[in-house]
mmCIF file of C-alpha atoms (C1' of nucleotides) in Angstrom:
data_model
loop_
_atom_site.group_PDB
_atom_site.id
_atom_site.type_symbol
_atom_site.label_atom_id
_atom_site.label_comp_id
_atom_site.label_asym_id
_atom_site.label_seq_id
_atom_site.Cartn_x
_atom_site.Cartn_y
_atom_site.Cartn_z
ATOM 1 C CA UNK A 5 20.653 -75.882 17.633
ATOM 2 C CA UNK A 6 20.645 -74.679 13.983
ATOM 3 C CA UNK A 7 17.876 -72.920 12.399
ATOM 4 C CA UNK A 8 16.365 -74.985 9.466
ATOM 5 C CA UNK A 9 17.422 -73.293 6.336
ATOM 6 C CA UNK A 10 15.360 -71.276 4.109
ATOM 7 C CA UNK A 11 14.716 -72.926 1.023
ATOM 8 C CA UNK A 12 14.940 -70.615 -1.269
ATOM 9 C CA UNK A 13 17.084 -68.019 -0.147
ATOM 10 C CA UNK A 14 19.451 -67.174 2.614
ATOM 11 C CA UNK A 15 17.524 -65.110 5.329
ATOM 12 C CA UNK A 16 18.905 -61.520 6.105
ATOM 13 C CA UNK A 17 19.759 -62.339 9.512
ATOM 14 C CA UNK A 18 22.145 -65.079 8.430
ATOM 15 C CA UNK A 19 23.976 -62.934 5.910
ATOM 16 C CA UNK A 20 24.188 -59.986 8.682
ATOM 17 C CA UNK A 21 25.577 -62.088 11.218
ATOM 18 C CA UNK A 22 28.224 -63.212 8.830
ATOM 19 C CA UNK A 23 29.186 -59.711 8.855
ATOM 20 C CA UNK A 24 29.064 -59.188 12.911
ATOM 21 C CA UNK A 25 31.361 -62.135 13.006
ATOM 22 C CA UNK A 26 33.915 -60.308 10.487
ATOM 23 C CA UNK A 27 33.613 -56.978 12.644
ATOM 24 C CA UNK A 28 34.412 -58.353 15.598
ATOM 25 C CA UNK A 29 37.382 -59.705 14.788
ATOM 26 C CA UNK A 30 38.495 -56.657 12.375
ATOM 27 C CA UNK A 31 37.738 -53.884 14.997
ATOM 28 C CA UNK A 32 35.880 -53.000 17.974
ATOM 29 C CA UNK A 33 32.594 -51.294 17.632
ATOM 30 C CA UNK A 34 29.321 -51.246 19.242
ATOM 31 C CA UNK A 35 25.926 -51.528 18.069
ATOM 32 C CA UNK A 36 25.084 -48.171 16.227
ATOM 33 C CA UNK A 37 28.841 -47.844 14.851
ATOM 34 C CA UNK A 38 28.546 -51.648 13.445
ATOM 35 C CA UNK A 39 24.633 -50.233 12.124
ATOM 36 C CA UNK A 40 26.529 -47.289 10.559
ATOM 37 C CA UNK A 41 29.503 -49.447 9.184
ATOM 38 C CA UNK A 42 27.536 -51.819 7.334
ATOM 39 C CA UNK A 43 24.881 -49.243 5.838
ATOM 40 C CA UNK A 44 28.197 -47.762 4.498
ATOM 41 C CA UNK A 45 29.217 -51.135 3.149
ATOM 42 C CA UNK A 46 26.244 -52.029 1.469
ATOM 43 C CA UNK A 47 24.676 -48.582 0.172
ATOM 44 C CA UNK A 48 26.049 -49.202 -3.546
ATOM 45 C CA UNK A 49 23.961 -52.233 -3.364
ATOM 46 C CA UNK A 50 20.639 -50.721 -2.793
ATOM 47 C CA UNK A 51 20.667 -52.194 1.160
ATOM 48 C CA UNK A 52 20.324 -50.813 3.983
ATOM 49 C CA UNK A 53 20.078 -52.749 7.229
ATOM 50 C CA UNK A 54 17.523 -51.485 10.519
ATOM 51 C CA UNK A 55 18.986 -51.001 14.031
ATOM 52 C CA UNK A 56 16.722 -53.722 15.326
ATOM 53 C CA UNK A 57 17.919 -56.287 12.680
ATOM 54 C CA UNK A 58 21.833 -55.277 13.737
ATOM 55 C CA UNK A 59 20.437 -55.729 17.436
ATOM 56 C CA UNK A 60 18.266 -58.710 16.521
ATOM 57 C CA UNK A 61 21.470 -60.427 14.842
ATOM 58 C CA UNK A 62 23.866 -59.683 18.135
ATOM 59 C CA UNK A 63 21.329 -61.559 20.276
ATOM 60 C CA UNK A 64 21.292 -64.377 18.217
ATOM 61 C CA UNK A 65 24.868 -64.832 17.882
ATOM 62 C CA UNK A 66 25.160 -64.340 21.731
ATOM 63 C CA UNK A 67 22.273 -67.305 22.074
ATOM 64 C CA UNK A 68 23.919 -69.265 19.879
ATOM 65 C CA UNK A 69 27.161 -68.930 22.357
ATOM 66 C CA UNK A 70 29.318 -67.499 19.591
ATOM 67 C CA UNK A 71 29.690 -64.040 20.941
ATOM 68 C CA UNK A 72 29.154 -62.490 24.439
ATOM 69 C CA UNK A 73 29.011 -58.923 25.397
ATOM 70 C CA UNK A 74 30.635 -56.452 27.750
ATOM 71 C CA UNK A 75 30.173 -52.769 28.816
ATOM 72 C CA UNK A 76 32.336 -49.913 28.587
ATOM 73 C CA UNK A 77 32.601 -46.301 28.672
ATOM 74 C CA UNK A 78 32.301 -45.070 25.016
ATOM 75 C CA UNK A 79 35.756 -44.421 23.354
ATOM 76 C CA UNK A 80 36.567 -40.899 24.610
ATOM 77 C CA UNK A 81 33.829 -40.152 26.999
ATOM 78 C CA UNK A 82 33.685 -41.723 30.328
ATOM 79 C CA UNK A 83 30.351 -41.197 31.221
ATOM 80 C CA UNK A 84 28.092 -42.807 28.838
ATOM 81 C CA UNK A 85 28.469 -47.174 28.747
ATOM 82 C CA UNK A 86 27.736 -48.615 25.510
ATOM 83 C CA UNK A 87 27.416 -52.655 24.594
ATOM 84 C CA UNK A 88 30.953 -54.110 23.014
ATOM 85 C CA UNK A 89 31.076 -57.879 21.979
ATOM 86 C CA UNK A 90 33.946 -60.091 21.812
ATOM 87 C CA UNK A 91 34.174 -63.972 20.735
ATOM 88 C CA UNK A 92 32.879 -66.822 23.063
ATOM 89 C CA UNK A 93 33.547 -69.850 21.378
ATOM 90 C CA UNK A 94 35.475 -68.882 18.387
ATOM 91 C CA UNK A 95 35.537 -72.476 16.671
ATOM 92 C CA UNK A 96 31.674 -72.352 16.514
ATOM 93 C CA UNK A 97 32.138 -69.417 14.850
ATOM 94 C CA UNK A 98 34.046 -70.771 12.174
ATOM 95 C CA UNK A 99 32.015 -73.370 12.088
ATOM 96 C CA UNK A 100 28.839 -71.298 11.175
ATOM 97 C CA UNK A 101 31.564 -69.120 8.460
ATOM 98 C CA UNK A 102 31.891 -73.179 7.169
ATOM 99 C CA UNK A 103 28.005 -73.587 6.694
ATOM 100 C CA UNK A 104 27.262 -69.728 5.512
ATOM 101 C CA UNK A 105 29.596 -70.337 2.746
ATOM 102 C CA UNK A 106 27.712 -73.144 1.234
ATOM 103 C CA UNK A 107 24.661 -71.349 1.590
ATOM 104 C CA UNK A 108 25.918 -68.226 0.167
ATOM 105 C CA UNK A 109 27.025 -70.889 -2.894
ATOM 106 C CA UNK A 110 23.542 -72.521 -3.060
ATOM 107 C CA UNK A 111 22.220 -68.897 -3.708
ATOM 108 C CA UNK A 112 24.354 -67.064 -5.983
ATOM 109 C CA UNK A 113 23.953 -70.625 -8.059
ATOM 110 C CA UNK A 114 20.233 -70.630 -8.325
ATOM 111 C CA UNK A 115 20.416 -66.519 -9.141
ATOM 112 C CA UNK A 116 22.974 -67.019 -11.927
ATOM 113 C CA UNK A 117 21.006 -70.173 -13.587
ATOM 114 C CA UNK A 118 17.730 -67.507 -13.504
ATOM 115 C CA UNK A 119 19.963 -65.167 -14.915
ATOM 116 C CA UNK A 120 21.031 -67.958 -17.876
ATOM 117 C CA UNK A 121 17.486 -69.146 -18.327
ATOM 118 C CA UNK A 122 15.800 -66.052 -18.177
ATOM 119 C CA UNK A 123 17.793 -63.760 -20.349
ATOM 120 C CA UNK A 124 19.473 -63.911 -23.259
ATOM 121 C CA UNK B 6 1.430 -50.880 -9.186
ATOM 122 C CA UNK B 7 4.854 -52.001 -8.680
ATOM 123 C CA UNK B 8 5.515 -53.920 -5.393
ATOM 124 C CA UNK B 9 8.134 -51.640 -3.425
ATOM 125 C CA UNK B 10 11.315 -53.422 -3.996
ATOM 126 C CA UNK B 11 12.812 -55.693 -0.809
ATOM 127 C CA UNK B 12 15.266 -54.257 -0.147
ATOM 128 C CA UNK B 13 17.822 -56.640 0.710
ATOM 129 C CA UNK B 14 17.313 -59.895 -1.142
ATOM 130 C CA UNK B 15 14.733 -60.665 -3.764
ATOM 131 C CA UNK B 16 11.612 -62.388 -2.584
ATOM 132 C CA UNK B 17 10.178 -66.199 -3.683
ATOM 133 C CA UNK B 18 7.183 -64.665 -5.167
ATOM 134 C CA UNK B 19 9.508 -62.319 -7.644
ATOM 135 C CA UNK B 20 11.804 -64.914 -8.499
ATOM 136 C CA UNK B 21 9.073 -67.553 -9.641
ATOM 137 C CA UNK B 22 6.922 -64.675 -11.130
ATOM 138 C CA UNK B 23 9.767 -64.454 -13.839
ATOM 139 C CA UNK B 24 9.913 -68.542 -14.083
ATOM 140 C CA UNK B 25 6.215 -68.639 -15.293
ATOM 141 C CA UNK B 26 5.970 -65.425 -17.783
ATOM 142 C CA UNK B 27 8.749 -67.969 -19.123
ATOM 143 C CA UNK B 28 7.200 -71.409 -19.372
ATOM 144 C CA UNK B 29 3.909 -69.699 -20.422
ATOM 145 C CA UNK B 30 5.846 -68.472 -23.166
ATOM 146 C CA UNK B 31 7.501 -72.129 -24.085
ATOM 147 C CA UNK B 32 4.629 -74.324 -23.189
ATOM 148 C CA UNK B 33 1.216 -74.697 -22.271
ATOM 149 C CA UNK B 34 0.812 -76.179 -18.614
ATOM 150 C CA UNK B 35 -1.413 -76.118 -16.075
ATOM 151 C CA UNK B 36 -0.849 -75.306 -11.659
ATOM 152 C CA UNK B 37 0.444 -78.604 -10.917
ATOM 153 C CA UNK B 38 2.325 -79.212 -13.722
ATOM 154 C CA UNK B 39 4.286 -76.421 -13.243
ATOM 155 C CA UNK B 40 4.692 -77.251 -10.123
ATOM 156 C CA UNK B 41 6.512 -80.663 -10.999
ATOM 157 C CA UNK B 42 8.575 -78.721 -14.173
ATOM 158 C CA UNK B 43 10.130 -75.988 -11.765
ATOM 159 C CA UNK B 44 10.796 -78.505 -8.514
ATOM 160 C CA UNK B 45 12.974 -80.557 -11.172
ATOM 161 C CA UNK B 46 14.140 -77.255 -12.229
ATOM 162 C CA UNK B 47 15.281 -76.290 -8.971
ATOM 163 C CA UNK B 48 16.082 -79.605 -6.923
ATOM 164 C CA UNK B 49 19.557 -79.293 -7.534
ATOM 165 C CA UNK B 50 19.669 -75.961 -5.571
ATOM 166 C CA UNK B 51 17.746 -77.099 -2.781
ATOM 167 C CA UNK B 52 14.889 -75.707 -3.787
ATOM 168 C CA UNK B 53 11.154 -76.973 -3.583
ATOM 169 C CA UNK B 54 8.737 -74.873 -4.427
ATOM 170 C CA UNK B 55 5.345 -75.198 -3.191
ATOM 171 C CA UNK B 56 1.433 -75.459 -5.030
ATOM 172 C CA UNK B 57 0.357 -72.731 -2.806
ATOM 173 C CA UNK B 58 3.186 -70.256 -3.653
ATOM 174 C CA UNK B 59 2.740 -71.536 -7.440
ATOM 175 C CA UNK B 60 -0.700 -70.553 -7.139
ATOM 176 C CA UNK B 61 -0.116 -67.298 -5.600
ATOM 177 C CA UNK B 62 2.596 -65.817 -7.767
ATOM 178 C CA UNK B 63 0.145 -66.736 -10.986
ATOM 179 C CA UNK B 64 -2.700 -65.386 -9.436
ATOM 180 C CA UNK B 65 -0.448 -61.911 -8.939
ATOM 181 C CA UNK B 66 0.518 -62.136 -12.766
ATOM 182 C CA UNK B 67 -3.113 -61.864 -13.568
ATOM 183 C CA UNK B 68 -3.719 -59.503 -10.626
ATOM 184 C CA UNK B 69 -0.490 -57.360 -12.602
ATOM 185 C CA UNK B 70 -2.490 -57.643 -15.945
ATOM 186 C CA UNK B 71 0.227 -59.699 -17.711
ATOM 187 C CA UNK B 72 -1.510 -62.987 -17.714
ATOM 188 C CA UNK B 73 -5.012 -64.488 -18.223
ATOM 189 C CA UNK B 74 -6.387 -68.120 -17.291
ATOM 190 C CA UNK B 75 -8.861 -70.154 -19.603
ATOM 191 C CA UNK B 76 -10.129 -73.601 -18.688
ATOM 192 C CA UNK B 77 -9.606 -76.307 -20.640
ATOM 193 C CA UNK B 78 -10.160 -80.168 -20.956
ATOM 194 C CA UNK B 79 -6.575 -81.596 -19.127
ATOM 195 C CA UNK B 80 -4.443 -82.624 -22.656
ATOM 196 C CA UNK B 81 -5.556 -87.105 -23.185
ATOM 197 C CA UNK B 82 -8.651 -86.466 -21.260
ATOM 198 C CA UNK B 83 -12.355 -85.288 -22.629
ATOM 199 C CA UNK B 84 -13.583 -84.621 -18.708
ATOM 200 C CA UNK B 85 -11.200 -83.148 -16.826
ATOM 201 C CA UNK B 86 -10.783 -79.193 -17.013
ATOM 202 C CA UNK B 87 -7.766 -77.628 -15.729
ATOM 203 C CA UNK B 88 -6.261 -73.818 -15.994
ATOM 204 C CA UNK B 89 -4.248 -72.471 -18.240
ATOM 205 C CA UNK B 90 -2.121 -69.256 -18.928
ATOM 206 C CA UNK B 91 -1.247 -67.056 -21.626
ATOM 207 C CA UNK B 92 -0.403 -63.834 -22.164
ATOM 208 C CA UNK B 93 -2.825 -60.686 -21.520
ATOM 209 C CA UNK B 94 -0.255 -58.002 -21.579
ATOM 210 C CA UNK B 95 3.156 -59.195 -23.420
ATOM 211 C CA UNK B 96 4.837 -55.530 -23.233
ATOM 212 C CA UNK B 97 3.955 -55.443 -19.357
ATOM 213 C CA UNK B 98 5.675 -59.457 -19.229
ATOM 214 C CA UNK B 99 8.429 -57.322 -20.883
ATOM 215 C CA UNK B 100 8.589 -54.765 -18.322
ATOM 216 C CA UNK B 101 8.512 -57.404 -15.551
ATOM 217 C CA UNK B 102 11.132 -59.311 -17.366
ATOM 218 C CA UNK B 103 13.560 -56.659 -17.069
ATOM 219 C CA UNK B 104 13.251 -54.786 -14.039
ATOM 220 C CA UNK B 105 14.075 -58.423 -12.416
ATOM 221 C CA UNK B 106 16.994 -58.906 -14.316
ATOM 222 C CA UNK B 107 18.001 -55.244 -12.610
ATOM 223 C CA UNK B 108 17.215 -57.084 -9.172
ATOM 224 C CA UNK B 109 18.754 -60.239 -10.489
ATOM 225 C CA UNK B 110 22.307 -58.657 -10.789
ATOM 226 C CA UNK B 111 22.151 -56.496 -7.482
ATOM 227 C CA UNK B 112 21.681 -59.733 -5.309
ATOM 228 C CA UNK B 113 23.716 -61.667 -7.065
ATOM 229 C CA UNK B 114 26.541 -58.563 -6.261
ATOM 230 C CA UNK B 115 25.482 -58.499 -2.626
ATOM 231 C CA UNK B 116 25.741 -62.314 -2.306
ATOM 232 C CA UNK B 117 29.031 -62.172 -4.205
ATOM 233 C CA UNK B 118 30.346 -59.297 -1.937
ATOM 234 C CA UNK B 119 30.025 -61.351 1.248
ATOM 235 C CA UNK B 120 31.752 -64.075 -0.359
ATOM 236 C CA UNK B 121 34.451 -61.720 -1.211
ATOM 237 C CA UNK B 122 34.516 -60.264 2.019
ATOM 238 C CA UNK B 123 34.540 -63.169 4.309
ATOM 239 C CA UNK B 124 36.110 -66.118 2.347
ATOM 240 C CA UNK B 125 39.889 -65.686 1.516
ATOM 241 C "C1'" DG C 6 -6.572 -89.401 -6.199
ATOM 242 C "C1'" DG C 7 -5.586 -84.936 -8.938
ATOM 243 C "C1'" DA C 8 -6.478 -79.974 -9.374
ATOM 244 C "C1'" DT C 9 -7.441 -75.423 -7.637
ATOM 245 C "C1'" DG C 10 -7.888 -72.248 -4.243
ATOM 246 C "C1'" DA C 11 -8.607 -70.216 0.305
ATOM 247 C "C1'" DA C 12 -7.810 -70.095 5.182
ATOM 248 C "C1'" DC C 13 -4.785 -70.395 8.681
ATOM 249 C "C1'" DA C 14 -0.285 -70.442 11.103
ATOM 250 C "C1'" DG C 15 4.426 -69.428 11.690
ATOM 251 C "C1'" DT C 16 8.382 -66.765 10.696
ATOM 252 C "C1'" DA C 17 11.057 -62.871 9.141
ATOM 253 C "C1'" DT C 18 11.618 -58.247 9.300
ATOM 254 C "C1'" DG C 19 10.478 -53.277 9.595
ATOM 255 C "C1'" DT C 20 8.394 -49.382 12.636
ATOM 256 C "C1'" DT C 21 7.329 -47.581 16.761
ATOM 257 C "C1'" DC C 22 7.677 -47.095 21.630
ATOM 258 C "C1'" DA C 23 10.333 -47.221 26.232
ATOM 259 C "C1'" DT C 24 14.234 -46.362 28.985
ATOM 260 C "C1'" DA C 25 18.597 -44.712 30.228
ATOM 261 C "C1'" DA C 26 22.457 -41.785 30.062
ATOM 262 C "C1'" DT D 4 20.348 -36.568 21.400
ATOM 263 C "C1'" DT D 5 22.513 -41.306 21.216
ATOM 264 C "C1'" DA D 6 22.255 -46.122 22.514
ATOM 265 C "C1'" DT D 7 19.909 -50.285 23.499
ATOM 266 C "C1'" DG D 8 16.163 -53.075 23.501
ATOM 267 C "C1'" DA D 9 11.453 -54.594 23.414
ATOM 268 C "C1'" DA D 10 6.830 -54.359 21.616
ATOM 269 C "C1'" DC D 11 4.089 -54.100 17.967
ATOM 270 C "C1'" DA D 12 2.644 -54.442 13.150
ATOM 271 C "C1'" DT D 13 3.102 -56.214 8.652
ATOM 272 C "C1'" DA D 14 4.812 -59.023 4.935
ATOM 273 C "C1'" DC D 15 6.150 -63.394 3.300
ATOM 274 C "C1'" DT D 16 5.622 -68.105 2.876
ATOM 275 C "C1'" DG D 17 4.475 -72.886 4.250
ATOM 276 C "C1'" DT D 18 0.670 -76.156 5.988
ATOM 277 C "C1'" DT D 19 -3.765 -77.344 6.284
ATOM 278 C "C1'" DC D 20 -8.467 -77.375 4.951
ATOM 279 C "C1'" DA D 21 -12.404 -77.150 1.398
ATOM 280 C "C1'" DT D 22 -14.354 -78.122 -2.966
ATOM 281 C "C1'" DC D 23 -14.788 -80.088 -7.256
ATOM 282 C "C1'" DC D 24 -14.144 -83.249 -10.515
#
DNA sequence: GGATGAACAGTATGTTCATAA
DNA sequence: TTATGAACATACTGTTCATCC
């Protein structure tokens, strides 16, 4: 069930769940330590993603059947539960790495020719 | 009255803003002809832009002070008029001009990050 | 039918509120 | 206070409708 694609550019909750998929393989982290990781990431570039958009992205990816979720006490405590998330179907997720890289393509191609036709 | 930048990817309305200061300055053409010059601009990136976002985004030019509209006979014929564009404000198309290409290079960093970061 | 524009609708995304621990 | 999530509000953009040649 893919979303249509934007036309003109790649929507922010495509490129962020590129990103959950990469930190869930890498390491394990839950929601407001993956919202903290990737403001750290992407600060040098002027962005800086919301805790509902992290959140929002999760829930997608978990509808979409390539993640799924799981409780556990925080790393350290053991009182307070938090929300980890681990692969369900790791080939879809590949396949939606696959289709994001095109996209990304499409996009930093129609930046760079406004870049060439625009200046200089 | 500068729009608060988005901050994580440019929007439509910025990115065609900069593609008519630039064909007002090449040639004169009215709405729908623009139209039909930037969807052949932009069909090999999968991009169609729309009469109502053309329409927009030069309305917001004039809105921004940087262009002006005079009707005119349509070019062949003595009856039809039609709108055209020119300049009101070249310093301000100036401005414009380059706080995009600012914009231009931090998406096109972002974009190129996650390529970096997720593909080999 | 071509040209312009506005109205309307849907989607994407940020802000605020609710709940729990 | 931190963590999760939903609800709500707004911004962006595409589709449809209206009007005028």
């Amino acid at each position: 069930m893919a979303k249509s694609v934007s036309t003109f550019m790649l929507r922010q909750r495509a490129f962020l769940k590129l990103y959950l998929i990469k930190l869930v393989e890498e390491e394990r982290l839950y929601g407001l330590e993956i919202l903290e990781t990737l403001k750290g990431e992407f600060k040098a570039y002027g962005y800086k993603p919301t805790h509902s958009e992290i959140y929002k992205s999760l829930h997608e990816l978990m509808a979409d059947g390539i993640l799924d979720r799981y409780r556990r006490p925080k790393e350290g405590t053991k009182l307070q539960e938090v929300v980890y998330y681990r692969f369900n179907d790791l080939e879809e997720a590949k396949r939606y790495k696959k289709q994001l890289k095109v996209e990304l393509d499409r996009c930093v191609g129609l930046l760079q020719k406004a870049l060439k036709d625009n200046y200089r």
